[in-house]
C-alpha cells in the first residue's frame, strides 16, 4: 500500500491466544504520547478471548484496525500487518510485551532529527514474578549513531540481539526491498533481521530501555533444544 502521510507510525501487533497479557500490551500502544499512529492488530486464529479484547479496544480507539485471519503463525501475522500498513514508519510489538508510553514519540523524533532509517531502543526483560534485567545491553547508555557494518558485527558476535520488536523502521526498508518474515519457520527474526541491517545506512541507538519483553516458559526460546525449533535456528544463523 502507498504511504499515508497522516500516519507517522504503523504499529503491528500479532495476536494468538494471549488473553492474559493482551490488554496491557494494547493499552501501552493506545496511550502513546505520539499522535498520528495506526495500530494494526492481527488476530491469528485465536481460540481464547483475545478477539473480544481486541474488539473492546476498537470501540474506544478509532485508529485501531483489525485483521482477523486463519492461524498461520507469527510470521504470517506480521506479514499481513505489513501488507495493510500505510504509515511512514513501522514498529512491531509482540502481544505479550508492552512499551513505555513515550517510546514511539522519542524514536520518531530521533528518526526525523537524524534522517536515519532505523532507530533502536533497549529491551528490558521481565518475568511474571516481577524480576527484570537489561536484555543484551551491548554498547552504551548514551545515544549513538552507528553504520550497518558495525551493528552487523555486533550481532554476529552475540553482543546484540536480532529482535525485530524494539526498532522503528523506515517503511521503505521493507517495501522497496520486498522483505518479509519467512513463514513456517521458528526464530523468524533471525531469518530476516540481517537483511534489514544490510539495507540501512546509519542506525541510531537511543540509549534508553523502553521495550518490555516478557520471558515465558512456553515461548519459542524457552523450549528444549533438538526440536524443529532448534534446527530452524541453525538454518537461520547459517543464512545470516
Coordinates of C-alpha atoms in Angstrom, one line a residue:
X1 CA 0.0 0.0 0.0
X2 CA 1.2 3.6 -0.6
X3 CA 2.4 5.6 2.4
X4 CA -0.3 7.7 4.1
X5 CA 1.3 10.9 5.4
X6 CA -1.4 11.2 8.0
X7 CA 0.1 8.2 9.9
X8 CA 3.6 8.7 11.3
X9 CA 3.9 5.1 12.5
X10 CA 2.1 1.8 11.8
X11 CA 2.3 -0.4 14.9
X12 CA 1.8 -4.1 14.1
X13 CA 0.7 -6.5 16.8
X14 CA 0.3 -10.2 16.0
X15 CA -2.1 -12.0 18.4
X16 CA -2.6 -15.6 19.2
X17 CA -4.2 -16.8 22.5
X18 CA -2.7 -14.2 24.8
X19 CA -5.8 -13.1 26.7
X20 CA -3.7 -12.9 29.9
X21 CA -1.3 -10.3 28.6
X22 CA -3.2 -8.6 25.7
X23 CA -4.9 -5.7 27.5
X24 CA -1.6 -4.4 29.0
X25 CA 0.0 -4.6 25.6
X26 CA -2.7 -2.7 23.7
X27 CA -3.1 -0.2 26.5
X28 CA 0.6 0.7 26.3
X29 CA 0.2 1.3 22.5
X30 CA -3.1 3.1 22.5
X31 CA -1.9 5.6 25.2
X32 CA 1.3 6.6 23.3
X33 CA 2.2 10.3 23.5
X34 CA 2.9 10.3 19.8
X35 CA -0.2 11.2 17.9
X36 CA -0.9 10.1 14.3
X37 CA -0.2 6.3 14.7
X38 CA -2.2 3.5 13.3
X39 CA -2.5 0.3 15.3
X40 CA -2.8 -2.9 13.2
X41 CA -3.8 -5.9 15.4
X42 CA -3.7 -9.2 13.6
X43 CA -5.8 -11.9 15.3
X44 CA -4.1 -15.1 14.0
X45 CA -6.9 -17.5 14.7
X46 CA -7.1 -17.2 18.5
X47 CA -9.4 -19.6 20.3
X48 CA -9.4 -17.8 23.6
X49 CA -10.9 -14.4 24.5
X50 CA -8.2 -12.4 22.6
X51 CA -10.6 -11.3 19.8
X52 CA -13.1 -10.0 22.3
X53 CA -10.4 -8.0 24.0
X54 CA -9.3 -6.5 20.6
X55 CA -12.9 -5.6 19.7
X56 CA -13.4 -3.8 23.0
X57 CA -10.3 -1.7 22.3
X58 CA -11.5 -0.9 18.8
X59 CA -14.7 0.6 20.2
X60 CA -12.5 3.1 22.2
X61 CA -9.8 3.8 19.6
X62 CA -10.7 4.7 16.1
X63 CA -7.0 4.3 14.9
X64 CA -7.0 0.6 15.7
X65 CA -7.5 -1.8 12.7
X66 CA -8.2 -5.5 13.0
X67 CA -7.1 -8.3 10.7
X68 CA -9.0 -11.5 11.6
X69 CA -7.3 -14.4 9.9
X70 CA -6.9 -18.2 10.0
X71 CA -4.0 -19.3 12.1
X72 CA -0.8 -19.1 10.1
X73 CA 1.9 -18.4 12.7
X74 CA 3.8 -15.3 13.9
X75 CA 5.5 -14.6 10.5
X76 CA 2.2 -14.8 8.6
X77 CA 0.5 -12.4 11.0
X78 CA 3.3 -9.9 10.8
X79 CA 3.4 -10.1 7.0
X80 CA -0.4 -9.4 7.0
X81 CA 0.2 -6.4 9.1
X82 CA 3.0 -5.1 6.8
X83 CA 0.7 -5.5 3.8
X84 CA -2.0 -3.3 5.4
X85 CA 0.3 -0.7 6.9
X86 CA 0.4 2.8 5.4
X87 CA 2.4 4.7 7.9
X88 CA 5.8 6.3 7.2
X89 CA 7.5 4.0 9.8
X90 CA 6.8 0.5 11.1
X91 CA 7.1 -0.8 14.6
X92 CA 6.4 -4.3 15.8
X93 CA 5.1 -5.2 19.3
X94 CA 4.5 -8.8 20.4
X95 CA 1.2 -9.2 22.1
X96 CA 2.6 -10.4 25.5
X97 CA 5.0 -7.4 25.7
X98 CA 4.5 -3.7 26.2
X99 CA 6.2 -0.4 25.6
X100 CA 6.7 2.8 27.7
X101 CA 4.2 5.5 26.8
X102 CA 6.7 7.9 25.2
X103 CA 8.6 5.2 23.3
X104 CA 7.2 6.0 19.8
X105 CA 7.5 9.7 20.2
X106 CA 11.1 9.6 21.2
X107 CA 12.0 7.2 18.4
X108 CA 10.1 9.1 15.8
X109 CA 11.6 12.4 16.8
X110 CA 15.0 10.9 16.6
X111 CA 14.3 9.4 13.2
X112 CA 13.4 12.9 11.9
X113 CA 16.3 14.6 13.5
X114 CA 19.0 12.2 12.2
X115 CA 17.3 11.0 9.0
X116 CA 18.3 7.5 9.9
X117 CA 16.0 4.7 8.6
X118 CA 16.4 2.5 11.7
X119 CA 16.1 3.6 15.3
X120 CA 16.8 1.0 18.1
X121 CA 15.8 1.3 21.8
X122 CA 16.9 -1.0 24.5
X123 CA 15.0 -4.0 25.9
X124 CA 14.1 -4.8 29.5
X125 CA 13.4 -8.5 30.0
X126 CA 10.9 -9.3 32.8
X127 CA 9.2 -12.3 34.3
X128 CA 5.8 -12.9 35.9
X129 CA 7.4 -12.8 39.4
X130 CA 8.4 -9.1 38.8
X131 CA 12.1 -10.0 38.2
X132 CA 13.6 -7.9 35.5
X133 CA 17.0 -7.2 33.9
X134 CA 18.5 -5.5 30.9
X135 CA 18.5 -7.6 27.7
X136 CA 21.8 -7.7 25.8
X137 CA 23.0 -4.3 26.9
X138 CA 25.8 -4.3 24.4
X139 CA 27.1 -0.8 23.8
X140 CA 26.3 2.4 25.8
X141 CA 23.7 4.2 27.8
X142 CA 24.3 7.2 25.6
X143 CA 22.6 7.9 22.3
X144 CA 24.9 6.8 19.4
X145 CA 24.8 6.6 15.6
X146 CA 26.4 3.6 14.0
X147 CA 26.8 2.3 10.5
X148 CA 25.3 -1.0 9.4
X149 CA 28.7 -2.8 9.3
X150 CA 29.4 -2.2 13.0
X151 CA 25.9 -3.2 14.0
X152 CA 26.2 -6.3 11.9
X153 CA 29.4 -7.3 13.6
X154 CA 27.9 -6.8 17.0
X155 CA 25.0 -9.0 16.0
X156 CA 27.3 -11.8 14.7
X157 CA 29.4 -11.6 17.9
X158 CA 26.3 -12.2 20.1
X159 CA 26.6 -8.8 21.8
X160 CA 23.4 -7.6 20.1
X161 CA 20.2 -9.4 19.7
X162 CA 18.3 -9.8 16.4
X163 CA 14.8 -9.0 17.8
X164 CA 12.6 -7.0 15.4
X165 CA 10.4 -5.6 18.1
X166 CA 12.5 -2.8 19.6
X167 CA 13.1 -1.0 16.4
X168 CA 11.4 1.8 14.4
X169 CA 11.9 1.2 10.7
X170 CA 11.5 3.5 7.7
X171 CA 8.8 1.5 5.9
X172 CA 10.7 1.7 2.6
X173 CA 13.3 -0.7 4.0
X174 CA 10.7 -3.4 3.9
X175 CA 8.6 -2.4 0.9
X176 CA 11.2 -1.3 -1.6
X177 CA 13.4 -4.4 -0.9
X178 CA 10.4 -6.8 -0.7
X179 CA 11.4 -8.0 2.7
X180 CA 9.1 -10.2 4.7
X181 CA 9.1 -12.7 7.6
X182 CA 9.7 -16.3 6.5
X183 CA 6.5 -18.2 7.1
X184 CA 6.6 -21.7 8.5
X185 CA 9.8 -21.1 10.4
X186 CA 10.6 -20.5 14.0
X187 CA 13.2 -17.8 15.0
X188 CA 11.6 -15.7 12.3
X189 CA 13.6 -12.6 13.5
X190 CA 16.9 -14.3 12.9
X191 CA 15.9 -15.1 9.4
X192 CA 15.2 -11.5 8.3
X193 CA 17.0 -9.1 10.6
X194 CA 20.4 -9.2 8.9
X195 CA 18.6 -8.3 5.7
X196 CA 17.2 -5.2 7.3
X197 CA 20.6 -4.2 8.7
X198 CA 22.2 -4.7 5.3
X199 CA 19.9 -2.1 3.7
X200 CA 20.1 0.5 6.5
X201 CA 23.0 3.0 6.1
X202 CA 23.0 4.6 9.5
X203 CA 21.3 3.4 12.7
X204 CA 20.6 5.3 15.9
X205 CA 20.7 3.6 19.3
X206 CA 18.6 5.7 21.6
X207 CA 20.4 4.8 24.8
X208 CA 17.1 4.2 26.6
X209 CA 15.4 0.9 27.5
X210 CA 11.7 1.2 26.7
X211 CA 10.6 -2.1 25.2
X212 CA 9.4 -4.6 27.9
X213 CA 9.9 -8.2 26.8
X214 CA 8.0 -10.9 28.8
X215 CA 10.0 -14.1 29.3
X216 CA 7.6 -17.0 29.2
X217 CA 8.3 -20.7 29.8
X218 CA 6.1 -21.6 26.8
X219 CA 7.8 -19.2 24.4
X220 CA 9.9 -20.4 21.5
X221 CA 13.2 -19.5 23.2
X222 CA 12.1 -21.4 26.3
X223 CA 11.7 -24.7 24.6
X224 CA 14.2 -27.6 24.8
X225 CA 16.8 -27.9 22.2
X226 CA 17.0 -30.5 19.4
X227 CA 13.4 -29.9 18.2
X228 CA 12.2 -28.5 14.9
X229 CA 12.6 -25.1 16.5
X230 CA 16.3 -25.8 17.2
X231 CA 17.0 -26.8 13.6
X232 CA 15.2 -23.7 12.3
X233 CA 17.5 -21.6 14.5
X234 CA 20.6 -23.3 13.0
X235 CA 19.3 -22.7 9.4
X236 CA 18.6 -19.0 10.3
X237 CA 22.1 -18.5 11.6
X238 CA 23.6 -20.2 8.6
X239 CA 21.7 -17.9 6.3
X240 CA 22.8 -14.8 8.3

